[in-house]
Short mmCIF file of C-alpha atoms in Angstrom, two decimals:
data_model
loop_
_atom_site.label_atom_id
_atom_site.label_comp_id
_atom_site.label_asym_id
_atom_site.label_seq_id
_atom_site.Cartn_x
_atom_site.Cartn_y
_atom_site.Cartn_z
CA MET A 245 222.84 176.94 235.76
CA THR A 246 219.59 177.62 232.66
CA ALA A 247 220.23 178.55 229.28
CA GLY A 248 219.57 182.30 229.36
CA ARG A 249 221.75 183.12 231.84
CA THR A 250 224.44 185.66 231.00
CA GLU A 251 227.68 183.88 231.33
CA SER A 252 230.33 181.92 229.43
CA THR A 253 228.72 178.88 228.57
CA TYR A 254 225.10 178.32 227.97
CA ARG A 255 222.73 175.14 228.13
CA ASN A 256 220.53 172.97 226.23
CA PRO A 257 217.81 173.13 225.72
CA VAL A 258 217.80 176.93 224.73
CA LEU A 259 213.88 176.76 223.86
CA ASN A 260 212.53 174.33 226.28
CA ALA A 261 209.08 173.57 225.01
CA ASP A 262 207.25 172.57 221.82
CA TRP A 263 208.83 175.44 219.14
CA SER A 264 208.68 172.80 216.44
CA ASP A 265 210.86 172.44 213.26
CA PRO A 266 212.60 175.39 214.00
CA ASP A 267 214.24 177.68 211.17
CA VAL A 268 216.54 180.45 211.94
CA ILE A 269 217.94 182.88 209.70
CA ARG A 270 220.50 186.05 210.65
CA VAL A 271 219.50 189.42 209.12
CA GLY A 272 222.11 191.87 210.23
CA ASP A 273 222.57 191.29 214.00
CA ASP A 274 219.61 190.02 214.21
CA PHE A 275 218.66 186.10 214.42
CA TYR A 276 215.06 185.65 214.08
CA LEU A 277 213.14 181.60 214.18
CA THR A 278 210.09 179.97 213.11
CA ALA A 279 208.25 176.94 213.84
CA SER A 280 205.25 174.59 213.22
CA SER A 281 202.01 175.60 214.58
CA PHE A 282 200.11 173.53 212.81
CA GLY A 283 196.01 173.79 213.61
CA ARG A 284 196.76 176.73 216.20
CA VAL A 285 195.96 180.08 215.27
CA PRO A 286 197.91 182.65 215.10
CA GLY A 287 200.79 180.37 213.46
CA LEU A 288 203.57 180.74 212.19
CA PRO A 289 205.73 181.67 215.22
CA LEU A 290 208.22 184.32 215.31
CA LEU A 291 210.97 184.83 217.06
CA HIS A 292 213.88 187.01 218.10
CA SER A 293 218.15 186.78 219.26
CA ARG A 294 220.56 188.37 219.75
CA ASP A 295 223.01 185.86 220.62
CA LEU A 296 220.99 182.90 219.76
CA VAL A 297 220.57 181.34 223.83
CA ASN A 298 217.57 184.04 224.86
CA TRP A 299 214.91 184.13 222.94
CA THR A 300 211.51 186.18 222.74
CA LEU A 301 207.72 185.91 221.17
CA VAL A 302 208.13 188.89 218.69
CA GLY A 303 204.48 187.92 216.57
CA HIS A 304 203.21 185.72 214.19
CA ALA A 305 203.03 185.73 210.39
CA LEU A 306 199.74 183.80 210.38
CA ASP A 307 196.05 185.52 211.45
CA ARG A 308 193.84 182.92 209.93
CA LEU A 309 194.40 179.28 208.63
CA GLU A 310 192.94 179.38 204.91
CA PRO A 311 190.49 177.61 203.64
CA GLU A 312 188.45 179.54 206.57
CA ALA A 313 186.01 176.80 206.37
CA GLU A 314 188.79 173.65 207.20
CA PHE A 315 189.96 175.29 210.23
CA ALA A 316 186.88 176.23 211.84
CA VAL A 317 187.22 172.92 213.96
CA PRO A 318 190.12 171.28 215.04
CA ARG A 319 192.66 170.33 213.43
CA HIS A 320 195.57 169.38 215.59
CA ASP A 321 198.04 167.94 213.92
CA CYS A 322 197.54 169.85 210.29
CA GLY A 323 197.49 173.01 209.15
CA VAL A 324 201.12 174.91 209.02
CA TRP A 325 204.13 171.99 209.04
CA ALA A 326 207.86 172.36 208.79
CA PRO A 327 207.82 176.07 207.60
CA SER A 328 211.10 177.89 205.97
CA LEU A 329 211.80 181.56 206.95
CA ARG A 330 214.44 183.57 204.52
CA HIS A 331 215.21 186.67 204.06
CA HIS A 332 215.77 187.75 200.31
CA ASP A 333 215.25 191.58 198.00
CA ASP A 334 214.27 193.64 201.80
CA ARG A 335 212.03 191.27 202.72
CA PHE A 336 210.67 188.10 204.75
CA TRP A 337 209.69 185.09 203.56
CA ILE A 338 208.45 181.56 205.14
CA PHE A 339 207.24 179.14 203.21
CA TRP A 340 205.93 175.82 204.55
CA GLY A 341 203.58 172.76 203.80
CA ASP A 342 200.23 171.90 204.42
CA PRO A 343 200.17 168.33 204.39
CA ASP A 344 195.84 167.96 202.50
CA GLN A 345 196.60 171.36 200.06
CA GLY A 346 200.22 171.56 199.80
CA ILE A 347 203.44 174.06 200.07
CA PHE A 348 202.22 178.01 201.04
CA GLN A 349 204.40 181.39 201.11
CA VAL A 350 203.62 184.35 202.78
CA ASN A 351 205.95 187.37 203.34
CA ALA A 352 206.57 191.08 204.86
CA PRO A 353 209.36 194.12 204.68
CA GLU A 354 209.58 193.78 208.55
CA ILE A 355 209.18 191.09 210.78
CA ARG A 356 206.77 192.21 212.34
CA GLY A 357 204.24 191.83 209.07
CA PRO A 358 202.64 193.44 207.52
CA TRP A 359 202.44 189.52 205.98
CA THR A 360 200.68 188.27 202.80
CA ARG A 361 197.98 186.15 202.78
CA PRO A 362 198.72 183.32 201.92
CA LEU A 363 200.14 182.28 198.42
CA LEU A 364 199.46 178.09 197.49
CA VAL A 365 203.12 177.94 195.09
CA LYS A 366 202.24 173.65 194.41
CA ALA A 367 199.22 172.73 194.61
CA GLY A 368 198.77 168.99 196.25
CA LYS A 369 199.22 166.04 198.44
CA GLY A 370 201.67 165.32 201.04
CA LEU A 371 204.30 167.93 199.67
CA ILE A 372 206.06 169.06 202.93
CA ASP A 373 208.78 170.75 204.83
CA PRO A 374 209.83 172.83 201.72
CA CYS A 375 212.87 175.31 201.37
CA PRO A 376 213.75 178.19 198.81
CA LEU A 377 217.14 179.49 197.45
CA TRP A 378 217.87 182.34 195.47
CA ASP A 379 221.27 181.80 194.00
CA GLU A 380 222.79 185.22 194.47
CA GLU A 381 225.32 184.19 192.47
CA THR A 382 223.32 183.40 190.04
CA GLY A 383 219.92 185.38 190.31
CA GLU A 384 217.91 181.57 189.57
CA ALA A 385 215.48 180.51 192.29
CA TYR A 386 215.49 177.38 193.12
CA LEU A 387 212.49 175.09 196.09
CA VAL A 388 213.42 171.91 197.73
CA HIS A 389 210.85 170.02 199.47
CA ALA A 390 209.78 166.06 201.50
CA TRP A 391 207.08 164.15 201.13
CA ALA A 392 204.39 163.37 203.86
CA LYS A 393 203.69 159.24 202.96
CA SER A 394 200.26 159.48 205.03
CA ARG A 395 199.06 162.11 201.76
CA SER A 396 200.97 161.19 198.88
CA GLY A 397 202.07 157.29 199.76
CA VAL A 398 205.71 158.50 199.18
CA LYS A 399 208.22 159.44 201.14
CA ASN A 400 212.34 158.67 201.69
CA ARG A 401 213.00 161.52 198.83
CA LEU A 402 213.41 164.52 197.74
CA THR A 403 211.49 166.84 195.01
CA GLY A 404 214.51 170.24 193.55
CA HIS A 405 211.78 172.73 191.33
CA ARG A 406 213.29 175.99 189.76
CA MET A 407 210.93 178.68 191.62
CA HIS A 408 210.47 182.04 189.49
CA PRO A 409 212.26 184.93 191.21
CA HIS A 410 209.77 186.43 192.62
CA GLY A 411 209.01 183.18 194.60
CA THR A 412 204.89 183.10 193.18
CA GLU A 413 204.80 179.85 191.42
CA LEU A 414 207.51 177.46 190.32
CA LEU A 415 208.46 176.39 187.17
CA ASP A 416 209.27 173.46 186.10
CA GLU A 417 207.38 169.86 186.99
CA GLY A 418 210.15 168.96 190.18
CA LYS A 419 212.07 166.60 189.80
CA VAL A 420 213.71 164.01 192.35
CA ILE A 421 217.34 165.35 193.88
CA VAL A 422 217.89 162.69 196.45
CA ASP A 423 215.98 158.88 196.40
CA ALA A 424 217.11 158.08 199.64
CA ASP A 425 215.53 154.72 199.06
CA ARG A 426 218.89 154.45 196.92
CA ILE A 427 221.24 155.23 200.20
CA PRO A 428 221.67 152.02 202.29
CA GLY A 429 220.30 152.08 205.74
CA TRP A 430 218.25 155.78 205.06
CA PHE A 431 214.83 155.93 205.53
CA THR A 432 211.80 159.20 206.37
CA LEU A 433 214.04 161.39 204.67
CA GLU A 434 213.07 165.36 205.53
CA GLY A 435 213.21 168.15 206.73
CA PRO A 436 215.04 169.47 203.94
CA LYS A 437 216.47 173.11 204.58
CA LEU A 438 218.70 174.62 201.51
CA TYR A 439 221.56 176.43 201.43
CA ARG A 440 224.05 177.74 198.37
CA HIS A 441 227.42 177.78 200.15
CA ASP A 442 230.86 178.39 198.10
CA GLY A 443 229.80 176.73 194.84
CA TRP A 444 228.44 173.78 197.05
CA PHE A 445 224.75 173.74 196.93
CA TRP A 446 223.58 172.15 200.22
CA ILE A 447 220.86 170.64 201.65
CA LEU A 448 220.39 169.99 205.52
CA ALA A 449 218.05 167.17 206.35
CA PRO A 450 216.92 164.90 209.05
CA ALA A 451 216.41 161.16 208.15
CA GLY A 452 215.63 158.02 210.95
CA GLY A 453 212.51 159.58 212.69
CA VAL A 454 212.10 162.30 215.15
CA GLU A 455 212.12 159.49 217.64
CA THR A 456 215.48 157.84 216.84
CA GLY A 457 216.93 159.62 213.95
CA TRP A 458 219.60 161.87 213.04
CA GLN A 459 220.96 164.78 210.72
CA GLY A 460 222.64 164.33 207.11
CA ALA A 461 224.25 166.73 204.98
CA PHE A 462 224.09 166.67 201.30
CA ARG A 463 225.74 168.44 199.10
CA SER A 464 226.03 169.01 195.18
CA ARG A 465 228.13 171.26 192.57
CA ALA A 466 224.69 171.11 190.67
CA PHE A 467 220.69 172.17 192.16
CA PHE A 468 219.46 168.83 190.24
CA GLY A 469 222.70 166.66 191.72
CA PRO A 470 224.51 164.12 191.79
CA TYR A 471 224.14 164.69 195.52
CA GLU A 472 226.71 163.10 198.02
CA GLU A 473 225.72 162.13 201.85
CA ARG A 474 227.22 162.68 205.15
CA VAL A 475 226.02 161.85 208.68
CA VAL A 476 226.88 165.13 210.24
CA LEU A 477 225.05 164.56 214.66
CA GLU A 478 223.29 161.60 215.68
CA GLN A 479 222.67 160.64 219.47
CA LYS A 480 225.57 158.33 220.21
CA ASP A 481 226.27 157.92 223.69
CA THR A 482 224.28 161.24 224.76
CA ASP A 483 220.68 161.63 226.23
CA VAL A 484 218.96 163.64 223.32
CA ASN A 485 217.18 161.16 221.12
CA GLY A 486 216.81 162.08 217.66
CA PRO A 487 218.83 165.37 217.31
CA HIS A 488 216.66 166.22 214.02
CA GLN A 489 215.34 169.43 211.16
CA GLY A 490 217.00 172.52 211.48
CA ALA A 491 218.95 175.97 210.50
CA TRP A 492 222.95 176.42 209.70
CA VAL A 493 223.04 179.77 210.77
CA ARG A 494 226.64 182.11 211.02
CA THR A 495 227.17 185.14 212.60
CA PRO A 496 228.52 188.30 211.46
CA SER A 497 232.17 187.21 212.78
CA GLY A 498 231.95 183.86 210.55
CA GLU A 499 230.78 181.13 213.61
CA ASP A 500 228.50 178.79 212.89
CA TRP A 501 225.61 177.40 214.71
CA PHE A 502 223.02 174.78 214.17
CA LEU A 503 219.90 174.66 216.29
CA HIS A 504 217.97 171.99 215.82
CA PHE A 505 214.97 169.74 217.75
CA GLN A 506 214.26 166.98 220.40
CA GLN A 507 211.21 164.66 220.38
CA ARG A 508 210.08 164.43 224.40
CA GLY A 509 206.96 163.49 224.19
CA ALA A 510 204.24 165.39 225.86
CA TYR A 511 206.73 168.26 225.70
CA GLY A 512 207.16 168.03 222.07
CA ARG A 513 210.15 169.28 220.20
CA VAL A 514 212.52 170.73 222.19
CA VAL A 515 215.18 173.55 221.05
CA HIS A 516 218.79 172.95 220.75
CA LEU A 517 221.93 174.85 219.30
CA GLN A 518 224.88 173.22 218.27
CA PRO A 519 228.29 173.97 217.67
CA MET A 520 229.16 174.20 213.84
CA GLY A 521 232.75 173.38 212.43
CA TRP A 522 234.20 171.77 208.91
CA SER A 523 235.88 168.55 208.69
CA GLY A 524 238.05 170.90 206.59
CA GLY A 525 239.25 172.85 210.54
CA GLY A 526 237.21 175.53 212.78
CA THR A 527 235.44 177.80 210.70
CA SER A 528 236.89 177.03 207.33
CA ARG A 529 234.93 177.42 204.09
CA PRO A 530 234.53 174.03 202.20
CA SER A 531 236.29 174.13 199.61
CA GLU A 532 239.65 174.76 201.89
CA ALA A 533 239.92 170.98 202.53
CA GLY A 534 239.14 170.13 199.51
CA ASP A 535 236.68 168.19 197.00
CA GLY A 536 236.89 165.00 199.23
CA GLY A 537 236.54 167.21 202.93
CA GLY A 538 235.11 170.58 204.00
CA TRP A 539 231.74 168.58 205.88
CA PRO A 540 229.76 170.30 208.77
CA VAL A 541 231.02 168.76 211.94
CA LEU A 542 227.98 169.14 214.46
CA GLY A 543 228.38 169.94 217.97
CA ALA A 544 230.75 167.44 219.63
CA ASP A 545 232.41 165.87 216.88
CA GLY A 546 228.89 164.88 215.31
CA ALA A 547 226.97 164.57 219.19
CA PRO A 548 224.92 166.56 220.70
CA VAL A 549 226.52 168.65 223.24
CA THR A 550 224.42 169.87 226.53
CA VAL A 551 227.54 172.41 227.61
CA HIS A 552 228.86 175.32 225.23
CA ARG A 553 230.65 178.01 224.85
CA ARG A 554 228.12 180.52 224.34
CA PRO A 555 228.25 182.21 220.63
CA GLY A 556 230.60 185.00 220.20
CA LEU A 557 228.47 187.32 220.13
CA PRO A 558 227.18 190.30 222.96
CA ALA A 559 225.96 189.79 225.98
CA GLN A 560 222.35 189.66 226.59
CA PRO A 561 220.13 190.02 229.08
CA PRO A 562 217.97 186.30 230.22
CA ALA A 563 215.02 186.25 228.06
CA ALA A 564 212.78 183.70 226.95
CA PRO A 565 208.97 183.37 225.46
CA ALA A 566 206.56 184.87 227.89
CA THR A 567 204.18 182.54 229.93
CA ASP A 568 202.28 184.99 232.36
CA ASP A 569 199.27 186.80 231.90
CA ASP A 570 198.03 189.60 233.67
CA PHE A 571 195.19 189.80 230.29
CA PRO A 572 195.14 193.78 230.63
CA GLY A 573 192.03 195.09 228.53
CA GLY A 574 190.83 191.42 228.92
CA ARG A 575 193.70 190.84 226.09
CA HIS A 576 195.72 188.06 226.03
CA GLY A 577 199.55 187.66 225.20
CA ARG A 578 201.17 186.81 221.88
CA GLN A 579 202.12 183.47 223.70
CA TRP A 580 198.92 182.43 223.34
CA GLN A 581 196.85 180.35 219.46
CA TRP A 582 193.32 178.99 219.74
CA THR A 583 192.72 175.95 218.61
CA ALA A 584 190.94 176.26 215.73
CA ASN A 585 190.26 179.95 213.82
CA PRO A 586 188.80 182.23 216.05
CA ARG A 587 185.23 183.72 215.55
CA GLU A 588 183.92 187.43 217.01
CA GLY A 589 182.87 187.23 220.48
CA TRP A 590 184.71 184.59 222.00
CA ALA A 591 186.68 187.14 224.48
CA THR A 592 185.80 190.38 225.17
CA GLN A 593 187.75 193.13 225.93
CA HIS A 594 186.91 195.39 228.86
CA SER A 595 188.44 197.88 231.14
CA ALA A 596 189.70 195.51 233.45
CA ASP A 597 192.73 193.08 233.97
CA GLY A 598 191.29 189.76 233.15
CA LEU A 599 190.96 187.29 229.90
CA ARG A 600 186.50 187.51 230.13
CA LEU A 601 185.68 184.17 227.57
CA THR A 602 182.37 183.47 226.66
CA CYS A 603 180.80 180.52 227.46
CA VAL A 604 180.15 179.17 224.32
CA ARG A 605 178.23 176.66 223.68
CA SER A 606 178.83 173.51 222.15
CA ALA A 607 177.41 169.99 221.07
CA ASP A 608 181.06 169.30 222.29
CA ALA A 609 181.02 170.22 225.88
CA ASP A 610 181.78 167.02 226.52
CA ASP A 611 184.96 166.91 224.31
CA LEU A 612 187.64 169.29 224.66
CA ARG A 613 189.30 167.93 221.95
CA ARG A 614 186.58 168.99 219.28
CA LEU A 615 186.74 172.70 220.54
CA PRO A 616 187.20 175.55 218.37
CA ASN A 617 187.38 178.01 221.43
CA VAL A 618 190.31 176.38 223.57
CA LEU A 619 192.61 179.08 223.92
CA THR A 620 195.61 177.31 224.68
CA GLN A 621 199.96 177.71 225.19
CA ARG A 622 202.76 175.16 225.33
CA LEU A 623 203.53 173.02 228.26
CA PRO A 624 206.76 174.21 229.83
CA GLY A 625 209.97 171.31 229.46
CA THR A 626 210.90 171.41 232.69
CA PRO A 627 208.40 170.58 236.23
CA CYS A 628 206.09 173.85 237.47
CA THR A 629 203.43 174.95 238.51
CA VAL A 630 200.46 176.68 236.48
CA GLU A 631 198.18 178.67 238.49
CA VAL A 632 195.05 180.87 237.49
CA GLU A 633 192.12 182.09 239.48
CA LEU A 634 188.46 182.38 237.69
CA ARG A 635 185.08 182.91 238.24
CA LEU A 636 182.43 182.28 236.62
CA ASP A 637 179.86 184.35 235.69
CA SER A 638 177.09 182.27 234.24
CA GLU A 639 173.68 181.60 235.51
CA GLU A 640 173.25 179.16 232.54
CA PRO A 641 172.82 175.92 234.34
CA GLY A 642 175.64 173.56 232.49
CA ALA A 643 178.13 175.95 231.71
CA ARG A 644 181.42 175.19 232.55
CA ALA A 645 185.14 176.56 232.55
CA GLY A 646 188.59 175.51 233.45
CA LEU A 647 191.94 175.47 233.09
CA ALA A 648 193.25 172.16 231.60
CA VAL A 649 195.85 170.04 229.89
CA LEU A 650 194.88 169.51 226.72
CA GLY A 651 196.65 166.30 224.50
CA ASP A 652 195.50 162.51 223.17
CA ALA A 653 194.05 162.14 226.48
CA TYR A 654 193.23 165.48 228.18
CA ARG A 655 192.83 166.24 232.15
CA TRP A 656 191.06 169.65 233.15
CA ILE A 657 189.69 171.26 237.03
CA GLY A 658 187.32 174.51 236.86
CA LEU A 659 183.73 175.45 238.25
CA GLN A 660 180.27 174.06 236.19
CA ARG A 661 176.72 175.85 237.28
CA GLY A 662 174.63 173.09 238.43
CA ALA A 663 170.96 172.06 237.42
CA ASP A 664 170.33 173.65 241.32
CA GLY A 665 171.53 176.31 240.47
CA ALA A 666 175.01 176.29 242.19
CA VAL A 667 179.01 176.70 241.26
CA HIS A 668 180.86 173.72 241.68
CA LEU A 669 184.48 173.02 241.20
CA VAL A 670 184.28 169.96 238.85
CA HIS A 671 187.86 167.66 237.62
CA ARG A 672 187.03 165.81 234.55
CA PHE A 673 189.42 163.52 232.05
CA ALA A 674 189.01 161.83 229.25
CA GLU A 675 191.73 158.83 227.62
CA THR A 676 192.90 158.81 224.64
CA VAL A 677 189.81 156.59 222.80
CA ALA A 678 187.50 157.89 225.25
CA GLU A 679 184.38 159.78 222.97
CA ARG A 680 183.76 162.09 226.32
CA GLU A 681 185.22 162.92 229.28
CA ARG A 682 184.39 161.92 232.77
CA ASP A 683 184.99 162.47 236.28
CA ALA A 684 188.19 162.89 238.04
CA ASP A 685 186.91 163.19 241.01
CA HIS A 686 183.39 164.21 242.93
CA ALA A 687 182.51 167.42 242.24
CA ARG A 688 182.65 170.07 245.94
CA PRO A 689 180.86 172.98 246.65
CA ALA A 690 182.70 176.69 245.29
CA PRO A 691 180.05 178.73 247.04
CA GLU A 692 181.45 181.94 246.18
CA GLY A 693 181.49 181.07 242.90
CA ARG A 694 185.36 181.79 242.28
CA ALA A 695 188.44 179.28 242.68
CA ARG A 696 192.44 179.32 242.08
CA LEU A 697 192.82 176.57 239.91
CA ARG A 698 196.20 174.83 240.14
CA ILE A 699 198.87 172.41 238.31
CA ASP A 700 201.71 171.13 239.53
CA ILE A 701 203.84 169.80 236.96
CA GLY A 702 206.49 167.52 237.40
CA ALA A 703 209.55 164.90 235.92
CA GLY A 704 207.91 163.35 232.73
CA ALA A 705 204.61 166.16 232.37
CA ARG A 706 202.80 164.22 235.47
CA CYS A 707 200.47 166.73 236.73
CA ARG A 708 198.72 166.88 240.21
CA PHE A 709 195.36 168.85 240.22
CA SER A 710 194.81 171.51 242.94
CA TYR A 711 191.90 174.08 244.05
CA ASP A 712 191.44 177.06 246.64
CA THR A 713 187.66 177.70 247.03
CA GLY A 714 189.02 180.18 249.81
CA ASP A 715 190.33 177.75 252.57
CA GLY A 716 193.47 176.79 251.16
CA PHE A 717 194.94 174.67 247.97
CA ARG A 718 193.36 170.70 248.73
CA PRO A 719 194.72 168.24 245.94
CA THR A 720 192.16 166.21 243.70
CA GLY A 721 191.74 163.75 241.56
CA GLN A 722 194.31 161.62 240.86
CA VAL A 723 198.20 162.11 239.14
CA PHE A 724 197.77 162.14 235.33
CA ALA A 725 200.40 161.56 232.92
CA ALA A 726 200.30 164.52 229.87
CA THR A 727 199.70 162.84 226.91
CA PRO A 728 201.30 164.53 222.94
CA TRP A 729 198.77 164.80 220.11
CA ARG A 730 200.57 163.12 217.22
CA TRP A 731 203.15 165.70 216.23
CA VAL A 732 201.92 167.96 218.61
CA GLY A 733 203.28 168.21 222.71
CA ALA A 734 200.76 168.61 225.07
CA LEU A 735 198.91 172.42 225.42
CA LEU A 736 197.87 173.95 228.61
CA GLY A 737 194.16 175.61 227.85
CA LEU A 738 191.80 177.87 229.17
CA VAL A 739 188.50 177.34 228.15
CA ALA A 740 185.09 177.85 228.35
CA LEU A 741 181.84 176.53 227.01
CA ALA A 742 177.65 175.59 228.01
CA PRO A 743 175.45 172.99 226.12
CA THR A 744 173.39 173.79 223.03
CA GLY A 745 170.67 175.76 223.44
CA GLN A 746 169.40 179.39 223.02
CA GLY A 747 170.63 182.72 224.14
CA HIS A 748 174.08 184.33 225.43
CA ALA A 749 174.73 181.36 228.11
CA GLY A 750 176.84 184.47 229.92
CA ALA A 751 181.14 183.77 230.93
CA ALA A 752 184.06 183.57 232.74
CA THR A 753 186.64 185.83 234.09
CA PHE A 754 190.14 184.23 234.47
CA THR A 755 192.77 186.44 236.15
CA GLN A 756 196.35 185.66 237.17
CA PHE A 757 197.81 183.06 235.61
CA ARG A 758 201.23 182.05 235.72
CA ILE A 759 203.75 179.78 235.53
CA SER A 760 206.33 179.49 238.15
CA ALA A 761 208.91 177.06 239.76
CA PRO A 762 207.61 174.39 241.67
CA ALA A 763 205.50 174.88 244.43
CA HIS A 764 206.56 171.84 246.53
CA GLY A 765 209.56 169.90 246.55
#
C-alpha cells in the first residue's frame, strides 16, 4: 500500500522526497505546507492538502533569492533555511532564516500570492529557524529563533523577541528563553515552532542532530519563560531515525496531528505524519490534565508510526507533487527549480512541447556543481526509473546537454558535439573532492543527434545509467550511489552548456520527462 490511496489507513512517509524542515497550517478546510529550498529558485514551495496525506505543489512564495548578485551562482546549502508558515489578519506569512544574512519575511493575501518582496526583519549571522506568534488573547506578537554555530559560534539555545504586530520589526534585543546547555543530555536544539494554547506558550523543537535526534516540547505560562521540557518523539525501536522538526496542526473536528522529517541520506528529508494526543488523554486540552500533565504524545506512545488510521477528514483522491513533464510551449512545471537565480534566455518558449534549453557558455563547463543553469527537481524516495528524450540542436564543438543526478558527487549522461562535427553519447562523473568531471564510459556515436536517456534508481539511491540512440537501451558505466549535499538531498537535473567563446552556442530540447515504477525487477 502506498500513501495516498483512499483507504482507512495511510503509510509514512506521506511526502517521500526532500521536503526539508516542513511547516504546516490549517486555514478553514485546507492545509498548507512550506519547506526549506536553500539555494534553489524559485524558493519557498507551497503545498496544499485536504487530508494531510495527499499533497500537491501549488506554487512558490519566493521568485528570486536576495541579494540577487550573491545568488547568481550556486550556493547549494545556503539561502532559505527552515521557514515558518502562519495565517494572521487574513494574510499568509512566511518567516525564514538565511544563515548569512538574517531573518526574512514575506506575506500574501492568498496562498498563490501575490507575495511581497523579502523584508529583512533581523540582520545577523547564524540567525535560523524563526517562528512568529500573534497572541490572539493579548494582541502581542512574538518571534523565536535558533542559532547556527557555523556562522555565529552559538548553538543549542533559542532566543525570543517581542515583535511588532505588523511583522515588520522586532521590538527588543532578544533574550535567551531556552538554553539547552543547561538541560542534561541535550545538544543542537533548533527548529522551534511557537504556539499559544489554553494559557500556555508551547515551543515544539528538535534536538540531538538530524540523524539521531529527537523531538522536544517546551511550555511556559510566560513567553520569556521559564520553560519546562519533555521528549515527545524519538526513534525507539523503529527504523525512523531522528524524527525531527515539524508542525502541530489541528483539524476542524479537533484532532491533533504532527508532521516532521526524517533524514534519509541521498533522498534528503522525507515527511512523516504522526497522530498527536495529550498525556491527559485523547485530544483533551492541556490544562484539563492539570499543570503536571497535558504534554503532547506523538506517534505511538512517543515512537513514530509506519501505518496508522487516516485523519478524520473527507476522503480525497490520491495525489502527490508532480514529477512528469511534457514542457508544453517550452514551459517547465512547478516541480523544477534552478540552482541559482535564473537569467533571461536560459529557456525559450515556443509553440510545441519540449523544454528548449540554451547551451549556456561557461568557464565551469566541466563541473555541473558550479553551474547556475541546471534545472532540478527532487530525487524520489523510492526506487524508480527516470527517462527523458534529448535532441542536441547545436553545431558548436563542445556543446553538450544531458540528464544528471546532482549532489556533492554527481553523474550525468547526454550528448556532446565533437570537434569532428559528430554528436556523441557521453557519460561523465565527478567525485566529491574532484574539481572537474571525467568520463564514466567511452563516448559512442549518436548519429541522429538524439537519444533517450534513462536512470534506473534502486535501493539506497543506487543509479544505473542507460541510453537508446535508435537500437534499444544499452547500459553504460558503473552503478553510481547518489550523494546528498550537506543539507540537501540529491537532485535530478537537466542541463545544456558550452565552453567559453563568442556568439550563441545553440540549444538542446528535452521532451517527455517521466518518473515511473522501476523498469526492471
